[in-house]
GROMACS .gro file of C-alpha atoms in nm:
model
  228
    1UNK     CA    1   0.000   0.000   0.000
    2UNK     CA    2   0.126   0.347  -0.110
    3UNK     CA    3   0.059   0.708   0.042
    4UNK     CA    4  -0.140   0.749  -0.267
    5UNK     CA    5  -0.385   0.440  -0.193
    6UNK     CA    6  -0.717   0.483  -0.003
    7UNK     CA    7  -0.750   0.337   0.330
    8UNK     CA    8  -0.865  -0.033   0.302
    9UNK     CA    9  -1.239  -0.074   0.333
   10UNK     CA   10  -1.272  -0.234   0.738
   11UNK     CA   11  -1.545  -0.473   0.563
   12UNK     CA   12  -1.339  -0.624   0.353
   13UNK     CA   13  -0.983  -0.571   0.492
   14UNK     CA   14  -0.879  -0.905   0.658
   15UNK     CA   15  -0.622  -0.747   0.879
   16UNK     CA   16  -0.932  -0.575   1.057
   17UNK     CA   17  -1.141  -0.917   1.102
   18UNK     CA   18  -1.149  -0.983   1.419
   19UNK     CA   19  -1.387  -1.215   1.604
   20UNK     CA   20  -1.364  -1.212   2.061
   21UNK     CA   21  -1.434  -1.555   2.160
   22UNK     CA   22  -1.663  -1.598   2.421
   23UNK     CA   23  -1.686  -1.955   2.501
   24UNK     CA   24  -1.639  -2.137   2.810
   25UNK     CA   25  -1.365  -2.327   2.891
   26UNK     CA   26  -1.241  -2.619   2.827
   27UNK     CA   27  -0.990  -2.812   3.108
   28UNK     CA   28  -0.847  -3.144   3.078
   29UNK     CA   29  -1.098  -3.322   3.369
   30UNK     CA   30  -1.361  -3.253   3.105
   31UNK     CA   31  -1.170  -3.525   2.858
   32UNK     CA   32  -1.361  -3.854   2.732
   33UNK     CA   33  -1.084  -4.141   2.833
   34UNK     CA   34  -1.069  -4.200   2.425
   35UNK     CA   35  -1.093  -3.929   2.132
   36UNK     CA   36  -1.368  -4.079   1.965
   37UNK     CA   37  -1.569  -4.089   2.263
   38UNK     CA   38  -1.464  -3.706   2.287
   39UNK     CA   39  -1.549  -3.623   1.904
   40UNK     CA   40  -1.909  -3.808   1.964
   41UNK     CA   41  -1.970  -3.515   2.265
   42UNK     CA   42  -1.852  -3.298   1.984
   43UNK     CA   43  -2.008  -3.377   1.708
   44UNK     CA   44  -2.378  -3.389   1.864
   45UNK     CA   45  -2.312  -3.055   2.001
   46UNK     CA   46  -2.232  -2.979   1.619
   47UNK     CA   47  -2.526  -3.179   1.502
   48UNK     CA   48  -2.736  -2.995   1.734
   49UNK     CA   49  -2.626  -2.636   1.637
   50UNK     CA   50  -2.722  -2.746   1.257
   51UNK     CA   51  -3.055  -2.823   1.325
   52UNK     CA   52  -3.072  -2.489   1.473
   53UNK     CA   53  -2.910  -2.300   1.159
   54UNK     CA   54  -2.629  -2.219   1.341
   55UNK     CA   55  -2.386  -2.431   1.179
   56UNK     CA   56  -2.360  -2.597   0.793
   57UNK     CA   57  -2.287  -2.922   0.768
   58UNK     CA   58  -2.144  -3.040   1.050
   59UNK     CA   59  -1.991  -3.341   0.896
   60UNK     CA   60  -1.843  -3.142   0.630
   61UNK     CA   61  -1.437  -3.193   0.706
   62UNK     CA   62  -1.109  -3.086   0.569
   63UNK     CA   63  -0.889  -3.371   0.409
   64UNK     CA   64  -0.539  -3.258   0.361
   65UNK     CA   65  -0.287  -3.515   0.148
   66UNK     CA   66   0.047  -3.506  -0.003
   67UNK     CA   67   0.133  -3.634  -0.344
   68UNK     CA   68   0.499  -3.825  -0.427
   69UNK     CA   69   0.691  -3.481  -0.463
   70UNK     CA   70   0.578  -3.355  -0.178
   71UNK     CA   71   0.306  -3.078  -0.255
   72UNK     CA   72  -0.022  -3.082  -0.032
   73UNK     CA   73  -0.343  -3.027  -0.158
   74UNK     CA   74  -0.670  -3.015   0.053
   75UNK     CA   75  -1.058  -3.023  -0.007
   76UNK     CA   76  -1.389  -3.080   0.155
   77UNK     CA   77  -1.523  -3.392   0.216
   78UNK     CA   78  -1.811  -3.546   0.407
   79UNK     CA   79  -1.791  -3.785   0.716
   80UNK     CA   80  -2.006  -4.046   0.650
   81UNK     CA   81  -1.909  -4.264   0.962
   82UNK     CA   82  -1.734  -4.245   1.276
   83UNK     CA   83  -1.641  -4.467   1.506
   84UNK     CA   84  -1.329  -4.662   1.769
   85UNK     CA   85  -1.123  -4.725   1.494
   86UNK     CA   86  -1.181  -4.389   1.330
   87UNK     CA   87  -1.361  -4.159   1.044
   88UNK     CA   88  -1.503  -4.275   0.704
   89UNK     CA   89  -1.521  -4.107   0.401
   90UNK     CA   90  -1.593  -4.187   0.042
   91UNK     CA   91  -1.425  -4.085  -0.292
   92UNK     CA   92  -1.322  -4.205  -0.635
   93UNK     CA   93  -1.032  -4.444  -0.585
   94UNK     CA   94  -0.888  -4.230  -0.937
   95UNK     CA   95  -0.922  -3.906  -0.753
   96UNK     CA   96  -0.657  -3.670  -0.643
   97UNK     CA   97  -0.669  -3.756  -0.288
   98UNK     CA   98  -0.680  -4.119  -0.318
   99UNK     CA   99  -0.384  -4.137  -0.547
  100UNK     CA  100  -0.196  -3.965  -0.317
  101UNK     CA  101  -0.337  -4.164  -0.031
  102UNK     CA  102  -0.236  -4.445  -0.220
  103UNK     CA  103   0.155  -4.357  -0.212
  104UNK     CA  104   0.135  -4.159   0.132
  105UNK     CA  105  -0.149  -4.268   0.359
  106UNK     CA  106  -0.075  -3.979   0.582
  107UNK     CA  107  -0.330  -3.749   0.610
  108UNK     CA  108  -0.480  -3.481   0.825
  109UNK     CA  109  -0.872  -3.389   0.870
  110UNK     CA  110  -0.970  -3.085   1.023
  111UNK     CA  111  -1.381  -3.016   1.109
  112UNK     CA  112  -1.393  -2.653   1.071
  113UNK     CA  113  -1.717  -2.575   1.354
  114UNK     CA  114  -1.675  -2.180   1.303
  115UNK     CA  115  -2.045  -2.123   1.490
  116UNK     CA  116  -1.928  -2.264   1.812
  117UNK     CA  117  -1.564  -2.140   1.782
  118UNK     CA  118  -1.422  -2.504   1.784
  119UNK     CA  119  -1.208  -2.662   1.555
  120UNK     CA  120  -1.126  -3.108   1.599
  121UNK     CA  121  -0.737  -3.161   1.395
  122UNK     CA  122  -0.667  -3.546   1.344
  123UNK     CA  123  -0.372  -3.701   1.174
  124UNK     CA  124  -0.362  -4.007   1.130
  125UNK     CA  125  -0.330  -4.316   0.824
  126UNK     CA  126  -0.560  -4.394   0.567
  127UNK     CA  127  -0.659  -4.753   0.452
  128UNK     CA  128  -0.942  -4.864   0.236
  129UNK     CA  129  -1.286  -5.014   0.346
  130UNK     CA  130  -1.379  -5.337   0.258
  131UNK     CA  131  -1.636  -5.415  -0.047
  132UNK     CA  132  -1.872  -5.553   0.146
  133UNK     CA  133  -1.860  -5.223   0.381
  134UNK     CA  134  -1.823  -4.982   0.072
  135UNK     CA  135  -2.172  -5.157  -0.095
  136UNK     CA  136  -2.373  -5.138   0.248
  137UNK     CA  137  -2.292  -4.745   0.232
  138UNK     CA  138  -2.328  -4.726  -0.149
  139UNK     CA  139  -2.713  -4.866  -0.115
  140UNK     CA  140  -2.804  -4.579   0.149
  141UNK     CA  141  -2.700  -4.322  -0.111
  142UNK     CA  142  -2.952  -4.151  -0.327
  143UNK     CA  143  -3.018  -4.254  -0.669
  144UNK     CA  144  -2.875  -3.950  -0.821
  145UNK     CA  145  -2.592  -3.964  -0.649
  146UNK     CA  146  -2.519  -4.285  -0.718
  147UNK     CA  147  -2.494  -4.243  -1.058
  148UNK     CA  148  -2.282  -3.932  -0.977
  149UNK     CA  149  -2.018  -4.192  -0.839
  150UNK     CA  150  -2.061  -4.374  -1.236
  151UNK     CA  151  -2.075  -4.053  -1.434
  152UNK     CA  152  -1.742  -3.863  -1.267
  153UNK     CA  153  -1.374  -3.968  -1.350
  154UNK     CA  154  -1.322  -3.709  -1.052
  155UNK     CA  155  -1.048  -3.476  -1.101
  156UNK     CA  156  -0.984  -3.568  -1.448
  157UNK     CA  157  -1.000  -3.271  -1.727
  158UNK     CA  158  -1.293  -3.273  -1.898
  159UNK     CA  159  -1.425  -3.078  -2.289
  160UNK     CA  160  -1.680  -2.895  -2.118
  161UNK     CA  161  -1.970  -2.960  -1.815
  162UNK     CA  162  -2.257  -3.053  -2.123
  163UNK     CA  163  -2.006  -3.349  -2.115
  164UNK     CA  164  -2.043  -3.438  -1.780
  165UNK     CA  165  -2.412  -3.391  -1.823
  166UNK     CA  166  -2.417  -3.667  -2.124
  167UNK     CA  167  -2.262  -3.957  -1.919
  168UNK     CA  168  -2.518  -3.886  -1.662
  169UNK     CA  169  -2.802  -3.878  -1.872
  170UNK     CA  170  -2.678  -4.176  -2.018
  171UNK     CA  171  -2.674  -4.339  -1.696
  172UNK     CA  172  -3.037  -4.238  -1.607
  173UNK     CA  173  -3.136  -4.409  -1.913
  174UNK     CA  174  -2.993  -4.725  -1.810
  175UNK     CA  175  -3.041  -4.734  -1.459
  176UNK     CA  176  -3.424  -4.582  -1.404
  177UNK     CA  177  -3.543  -4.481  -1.039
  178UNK     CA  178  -3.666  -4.866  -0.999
  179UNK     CA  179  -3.363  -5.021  -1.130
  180UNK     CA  180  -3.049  -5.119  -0.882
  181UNK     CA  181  -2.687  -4.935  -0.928
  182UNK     CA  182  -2.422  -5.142  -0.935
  183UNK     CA  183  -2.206  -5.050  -0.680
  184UNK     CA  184  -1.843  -4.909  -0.929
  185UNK     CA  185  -1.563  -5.080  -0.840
  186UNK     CA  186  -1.343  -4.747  -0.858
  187UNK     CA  187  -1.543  -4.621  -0.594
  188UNK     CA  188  -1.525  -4.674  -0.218
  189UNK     CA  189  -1.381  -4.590   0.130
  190UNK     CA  190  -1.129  -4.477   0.322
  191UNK     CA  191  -1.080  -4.527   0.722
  192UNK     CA  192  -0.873  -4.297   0.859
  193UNK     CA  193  -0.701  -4.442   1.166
  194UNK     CA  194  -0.605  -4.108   1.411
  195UNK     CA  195  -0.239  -4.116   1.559
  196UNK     CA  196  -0.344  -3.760   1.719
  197UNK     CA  197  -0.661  -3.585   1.758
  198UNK     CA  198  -0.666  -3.217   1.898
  199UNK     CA  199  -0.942  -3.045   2.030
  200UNK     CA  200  -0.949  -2.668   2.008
  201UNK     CA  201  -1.156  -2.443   2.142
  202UNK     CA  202  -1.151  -2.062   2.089
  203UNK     CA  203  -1.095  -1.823   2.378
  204UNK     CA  204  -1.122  -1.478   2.465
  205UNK     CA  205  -0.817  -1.290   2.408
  206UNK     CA  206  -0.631  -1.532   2.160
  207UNK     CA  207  -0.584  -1.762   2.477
  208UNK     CA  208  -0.742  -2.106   2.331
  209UNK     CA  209  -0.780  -2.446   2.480
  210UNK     CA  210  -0.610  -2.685   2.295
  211UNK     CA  211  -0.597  -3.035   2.431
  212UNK     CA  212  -0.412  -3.313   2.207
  213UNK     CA  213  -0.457  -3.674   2.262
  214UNK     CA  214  -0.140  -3.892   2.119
  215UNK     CA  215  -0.175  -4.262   2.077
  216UNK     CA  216   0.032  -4.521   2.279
  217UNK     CA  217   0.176  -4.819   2.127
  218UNK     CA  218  -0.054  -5.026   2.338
  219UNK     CA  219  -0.363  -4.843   2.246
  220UNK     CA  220  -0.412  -4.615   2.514
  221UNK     CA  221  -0.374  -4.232   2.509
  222UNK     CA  222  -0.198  -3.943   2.645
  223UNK     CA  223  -0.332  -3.649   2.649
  224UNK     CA  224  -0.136  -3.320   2.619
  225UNK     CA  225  -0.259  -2.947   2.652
  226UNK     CA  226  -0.101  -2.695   2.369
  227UNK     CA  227  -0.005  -2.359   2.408
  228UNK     CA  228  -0.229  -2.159   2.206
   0.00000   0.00000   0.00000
């Protein structure tokens, strides 16, 4: 910015964003013994704040992977299951993310919860869901979207969207409302198996609670509280 340059716009000038925390705290006695246990308390407070309007999609989630030279790339994906031996997503086993997950099976997830100031970061490993799992899932989807999964050679280029648009019309043609979807055997799921999951939750003054669980060879956990 020059001496010639008007004064940024407050609205719209990110340096001048700020947002106070007000939420309570959050101390180490208030811990599930396991992180899952602590993400379910989570996520139905999450759950709960959607049905309110409060918050969008609480399942929505950040997956962050890292191809063979070494460059990240994130996106959004949905949690479609949760439980002791981790979170469940689904995806195009030719996407972006699976390829990568596919030479690196290290991977982070953060759930973004914005409305209640709290943020859940888990790193952890990746490994596939079995067929029999994958088709269970695949039946509960909508029709549409399940020949979404057919019609999209995700992040491949494509001409232009109208060809998109063909291979899915082509697809409702074959496969009518009444008629079963095959489940596509390039499609399926990926467990991710946490090595660390970190709660955060936003305080007044910068000062947040952060409060990091770190697995144990033997299965248990340690938990460890971060310096904001």
């Amino acid at each position: 910015m020059t001496d010639r340059d008007p004064l940024p716009d407050p609205v719209l000038d990110p340096a001048a964003m700020r947002k106070q925390y007000r939420a309570d705290g959050f101390a180490e006695e208030d811990l599930a013994t396991h992180p899952m246990d602590q993400f379910a308390r989570w996520f139905e407070d999450a759950a709960r704040a959607a049905l309110h309007g409060t918050l969008y999609e609480p399942n929505a989630m950040v997956v962050s992977t890292v191809d063979e030279a070494g460059r990240p790339s994130s996106r959004t994906v949905l949690l479609k299951q949760y439980d002791t031996e981790g979170f469940v997503f689904y995806t195009n086993y030719g996407s972006r993310k699976a390829l990568d997950l596919a030479r690196n099976p290290h991977v982070s997830l953060l759930f973004p919860w914005h409305p209640l100031a709290r943020q859940v970061i888990v790193s952890g490993t990746a490994r596939r869901t079995g067929r029999d799992e994958t088709a269970a899932y695949f039946r509960t989807r909508p029709h549409g979207s399940q020949l979404g999964a057919w019609a999209s050679a995700q992040s491949t280029v494509i001409a232009s969207r109208s060809e998109l648009d063909a291979a899915y019309a082509e697809l409702e043609a074959r496969y009518p409302e009444d008629e079963q979807v095959p489940v596509p055997p390039h499609w399926g799921g990926f467990r991710i198996v946490p090595e660390t999951v970190e709660f955060w939750q936003g305080r007044a003054n910068r000062l947040h609670d952060r409060l990091r669980y770190t697995a144990r060879p033997d299965g248990t956990w340690t938990v460890e509280r971060l310096s904001p």
